[in-house]
PDB file of C-alpha atoms in Angstrom:
ATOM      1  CA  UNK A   7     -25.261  32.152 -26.814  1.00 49.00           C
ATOM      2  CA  UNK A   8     -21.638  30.603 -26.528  1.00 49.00           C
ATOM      3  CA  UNK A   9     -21.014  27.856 -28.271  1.00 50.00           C
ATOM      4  CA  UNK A  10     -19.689  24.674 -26.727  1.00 50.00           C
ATOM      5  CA  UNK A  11     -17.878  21.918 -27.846  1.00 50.00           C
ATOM      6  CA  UNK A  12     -19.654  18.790 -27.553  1.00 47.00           C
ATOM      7  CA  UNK A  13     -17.991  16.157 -26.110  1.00 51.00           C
ATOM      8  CA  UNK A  14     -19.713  12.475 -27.289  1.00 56.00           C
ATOM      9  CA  UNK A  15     -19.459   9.543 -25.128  1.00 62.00           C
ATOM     10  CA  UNK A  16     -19.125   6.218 -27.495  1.00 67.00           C
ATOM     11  CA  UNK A  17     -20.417   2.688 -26.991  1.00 71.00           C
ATOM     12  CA  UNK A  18     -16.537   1.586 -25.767  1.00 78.00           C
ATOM     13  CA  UNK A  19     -17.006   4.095 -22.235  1.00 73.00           C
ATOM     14  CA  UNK A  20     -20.244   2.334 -21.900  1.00 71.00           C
ATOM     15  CA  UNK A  21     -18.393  -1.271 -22.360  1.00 77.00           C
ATOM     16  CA  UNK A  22     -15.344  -0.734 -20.257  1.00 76.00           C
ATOM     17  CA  UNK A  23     -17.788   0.873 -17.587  1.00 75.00           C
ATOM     18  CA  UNK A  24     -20.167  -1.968 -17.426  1.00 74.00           C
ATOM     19  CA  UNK A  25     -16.834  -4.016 -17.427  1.00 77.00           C
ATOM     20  CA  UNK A  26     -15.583  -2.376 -14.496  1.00 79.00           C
ATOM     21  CA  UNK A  27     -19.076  -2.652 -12.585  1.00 74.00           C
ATOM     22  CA  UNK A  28     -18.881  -6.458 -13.052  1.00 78.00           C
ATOM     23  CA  UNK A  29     -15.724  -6.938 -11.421  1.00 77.00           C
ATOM     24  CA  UNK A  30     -16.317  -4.687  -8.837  1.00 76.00           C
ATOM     25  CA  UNK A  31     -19.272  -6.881  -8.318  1.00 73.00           C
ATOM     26  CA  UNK A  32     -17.525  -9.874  -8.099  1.00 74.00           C
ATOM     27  CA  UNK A  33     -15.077  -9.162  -5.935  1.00 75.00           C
ATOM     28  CA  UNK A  34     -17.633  -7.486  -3.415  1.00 72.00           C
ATOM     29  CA  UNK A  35     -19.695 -11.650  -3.906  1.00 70.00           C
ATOM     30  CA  UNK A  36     -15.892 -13.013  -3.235  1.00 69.00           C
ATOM     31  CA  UNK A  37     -15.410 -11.031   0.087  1.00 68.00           C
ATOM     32  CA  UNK A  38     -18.822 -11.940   1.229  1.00 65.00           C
ATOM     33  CA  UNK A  39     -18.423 -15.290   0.662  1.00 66.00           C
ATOM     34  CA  UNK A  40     -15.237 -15.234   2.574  1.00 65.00           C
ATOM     35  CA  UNK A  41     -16.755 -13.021   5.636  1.00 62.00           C
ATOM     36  CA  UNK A  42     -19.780 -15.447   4.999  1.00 62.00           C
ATOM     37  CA  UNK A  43     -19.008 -17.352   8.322  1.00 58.00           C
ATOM     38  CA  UNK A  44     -18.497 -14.623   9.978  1.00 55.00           C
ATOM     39  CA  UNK A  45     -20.977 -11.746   9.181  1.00 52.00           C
ATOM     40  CA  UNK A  46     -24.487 -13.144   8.602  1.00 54.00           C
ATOM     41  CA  UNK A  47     -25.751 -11.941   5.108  1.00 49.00           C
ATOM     42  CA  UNK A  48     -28.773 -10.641   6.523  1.00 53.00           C
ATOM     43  CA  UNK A  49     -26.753  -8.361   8.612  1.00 55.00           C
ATOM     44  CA  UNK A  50     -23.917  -7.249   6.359  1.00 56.00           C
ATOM     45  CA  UNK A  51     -23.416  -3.463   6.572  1.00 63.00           C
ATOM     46  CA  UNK A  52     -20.470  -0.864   6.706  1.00 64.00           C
ATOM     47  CA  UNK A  53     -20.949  -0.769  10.165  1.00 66.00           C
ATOM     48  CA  UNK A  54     -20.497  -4.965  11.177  1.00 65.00           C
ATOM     49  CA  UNK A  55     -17.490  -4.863   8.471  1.00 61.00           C
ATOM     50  CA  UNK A  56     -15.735  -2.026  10.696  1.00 67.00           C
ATOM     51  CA  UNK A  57     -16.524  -3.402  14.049  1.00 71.00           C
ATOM     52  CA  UNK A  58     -14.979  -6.604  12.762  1.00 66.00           C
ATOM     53  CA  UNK A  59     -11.902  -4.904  11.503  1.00 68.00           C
ATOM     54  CA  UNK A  60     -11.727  -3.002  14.764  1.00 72.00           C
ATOM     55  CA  UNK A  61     -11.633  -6.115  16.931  1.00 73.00           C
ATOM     56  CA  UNK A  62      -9.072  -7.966  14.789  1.00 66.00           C
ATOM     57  CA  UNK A  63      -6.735  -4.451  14.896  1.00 69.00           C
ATOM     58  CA  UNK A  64      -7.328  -4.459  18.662  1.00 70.00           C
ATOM     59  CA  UNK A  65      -6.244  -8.300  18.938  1.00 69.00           C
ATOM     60  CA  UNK A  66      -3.173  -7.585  17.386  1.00 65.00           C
ATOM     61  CA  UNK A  67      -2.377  -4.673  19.005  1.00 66.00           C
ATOM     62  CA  UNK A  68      -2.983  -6.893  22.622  1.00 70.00           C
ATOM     63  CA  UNK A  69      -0.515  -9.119  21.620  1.00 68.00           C
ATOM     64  CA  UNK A  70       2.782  -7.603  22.807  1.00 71.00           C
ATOM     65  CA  UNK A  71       4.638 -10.789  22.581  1.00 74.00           C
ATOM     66  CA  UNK A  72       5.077 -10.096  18.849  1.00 78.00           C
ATOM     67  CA  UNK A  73       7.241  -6.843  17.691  1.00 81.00           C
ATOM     68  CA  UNK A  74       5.383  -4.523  15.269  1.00 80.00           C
ATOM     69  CA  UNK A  75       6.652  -4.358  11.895  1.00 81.00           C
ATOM     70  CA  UNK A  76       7.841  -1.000  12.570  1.00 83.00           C
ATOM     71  CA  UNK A  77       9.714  -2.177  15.279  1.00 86.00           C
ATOM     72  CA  UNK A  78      11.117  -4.779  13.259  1.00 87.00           C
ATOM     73  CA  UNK A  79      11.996  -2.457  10.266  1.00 88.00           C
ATOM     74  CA  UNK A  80      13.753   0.032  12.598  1.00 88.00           C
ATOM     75  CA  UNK A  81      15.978  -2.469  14.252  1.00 91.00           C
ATOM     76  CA  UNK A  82      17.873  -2.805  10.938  1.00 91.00           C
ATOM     77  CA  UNK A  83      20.939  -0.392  10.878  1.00 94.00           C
ATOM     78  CA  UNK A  84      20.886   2.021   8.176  1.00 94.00           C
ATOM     79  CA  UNK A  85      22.749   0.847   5.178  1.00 93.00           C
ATOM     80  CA  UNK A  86      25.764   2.334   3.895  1.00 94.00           C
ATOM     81  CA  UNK A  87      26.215   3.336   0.246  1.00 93.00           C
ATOM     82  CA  UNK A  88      28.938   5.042  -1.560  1.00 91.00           C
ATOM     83  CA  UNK A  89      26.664   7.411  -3.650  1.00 91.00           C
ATOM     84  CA  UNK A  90      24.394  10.355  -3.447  1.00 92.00           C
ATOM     85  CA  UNK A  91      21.138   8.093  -5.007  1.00 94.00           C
ATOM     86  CA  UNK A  92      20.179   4.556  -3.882  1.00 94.00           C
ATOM     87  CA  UNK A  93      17.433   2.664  -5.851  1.00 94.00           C
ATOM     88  CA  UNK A  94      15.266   0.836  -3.128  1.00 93.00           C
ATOM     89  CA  UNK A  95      13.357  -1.510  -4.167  1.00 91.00           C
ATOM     90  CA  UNK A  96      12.682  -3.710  -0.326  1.00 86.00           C
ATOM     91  CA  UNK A  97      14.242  -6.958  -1.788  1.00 84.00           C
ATOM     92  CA  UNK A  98      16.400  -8.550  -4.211  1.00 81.00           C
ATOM     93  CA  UNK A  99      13.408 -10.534  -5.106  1.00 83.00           C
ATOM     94  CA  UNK A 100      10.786  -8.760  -7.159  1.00 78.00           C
ATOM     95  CA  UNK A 101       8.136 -10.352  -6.278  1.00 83.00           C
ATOM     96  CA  UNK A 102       8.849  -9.642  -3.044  1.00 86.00           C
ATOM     97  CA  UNK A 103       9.948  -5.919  -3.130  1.00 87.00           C
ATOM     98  CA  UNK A 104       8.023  -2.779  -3.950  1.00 91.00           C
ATOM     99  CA  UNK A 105       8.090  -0.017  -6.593  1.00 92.00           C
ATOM    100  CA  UNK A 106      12.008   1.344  -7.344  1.00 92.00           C
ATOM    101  CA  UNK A 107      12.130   4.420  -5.158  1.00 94.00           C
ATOM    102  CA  UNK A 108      15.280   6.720  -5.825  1.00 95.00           C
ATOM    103  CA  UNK A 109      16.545   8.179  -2.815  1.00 95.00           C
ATOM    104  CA  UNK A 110      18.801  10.993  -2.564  1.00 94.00           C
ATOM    105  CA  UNK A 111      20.799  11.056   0.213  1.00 94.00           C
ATOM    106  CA  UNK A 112      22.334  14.708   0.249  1.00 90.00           C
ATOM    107  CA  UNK A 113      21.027  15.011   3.806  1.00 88.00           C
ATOM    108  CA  UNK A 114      23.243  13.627   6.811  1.00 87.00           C
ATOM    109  CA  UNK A 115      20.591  12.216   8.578  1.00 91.00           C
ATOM    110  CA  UNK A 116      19.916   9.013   7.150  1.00 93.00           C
ATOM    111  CA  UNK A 117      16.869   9.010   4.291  1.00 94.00           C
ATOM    112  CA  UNK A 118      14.148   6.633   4.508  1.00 94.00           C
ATOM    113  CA  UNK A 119      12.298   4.643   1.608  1.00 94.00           C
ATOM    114  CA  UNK A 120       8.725   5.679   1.864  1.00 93.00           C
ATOM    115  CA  UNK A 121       7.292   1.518   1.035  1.00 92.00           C
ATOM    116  CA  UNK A 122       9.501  -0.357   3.090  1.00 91.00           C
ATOM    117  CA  UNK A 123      11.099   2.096   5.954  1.00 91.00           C
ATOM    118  CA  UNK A 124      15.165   1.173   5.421  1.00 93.00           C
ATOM    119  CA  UNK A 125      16.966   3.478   6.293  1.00 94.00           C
ATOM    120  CA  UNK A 126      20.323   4.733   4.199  1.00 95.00           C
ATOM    121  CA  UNK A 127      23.413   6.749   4.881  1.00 94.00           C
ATOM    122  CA  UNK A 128      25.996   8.268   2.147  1.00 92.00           C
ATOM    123  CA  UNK A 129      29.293   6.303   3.273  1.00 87.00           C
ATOM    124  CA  UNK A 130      32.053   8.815   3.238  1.00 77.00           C
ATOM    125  CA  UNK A 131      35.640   7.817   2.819  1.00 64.00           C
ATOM    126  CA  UNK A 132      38.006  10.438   4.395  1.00 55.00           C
TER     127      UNK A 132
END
């Protein structure tokens, strides 16, 4: 017989799981309440919640006389920096920006932060 080592779970994995469970619960009685106009409660499934996803995501994509954020994003020209790593971080503003990303920037096409799509170029002075 081998002999295992037993692993015991303790009463605070039991506490932070039933924690977890009761936010996860709350939230899910927020978004209802919020969809509550929209999706009766009688009818609330996975399937309403995607067909009402699906016909917001088609509105949008109808309206053409808005530009897509990618479009937006890509009309800014890549920004030129003087060395081989940028720190991205989207905007100056943190509450507005994203995680720091370090780009390197060895290539010569220009390298693109993965959150918010700018582009940048190494700026070399010959």
């Amino acid at each position: 017989m081998e002999d295992r080592k037993s692993t015991s779970v303790g009463p605070t994995f039991f506490r932070s799981l039933l924690y977890r469970c009761i936010m996860a619960a709350r939230r899910l009685t927020g978004l209802l309440k919020t969809l509550g106009p929209i999706i009766s409660p009688t009818k609330c499934s996975a399937r309403s919640l995607n067909t009402l996803v699906s016909e917001h995501t088609v509105k949008w994509m109808q309206d053409i006389s808005k530009k897509s954020p990618m479009e937006l994003i890509n009309e800014v020209p890549p920004i030129k920096v003087e060395g081989r790593i940028v720190a991205c971080e989207g905007d100056s503003d943190p509450a507005l920006g994203h995680p720091i990303e370090f780009i390197c920037l060895d290539l010569k096409d220009p390298a693109v932060c993965k959150y918010c799509g700018l582009r940048y170029v190494q700026d070399h002075h010959h």
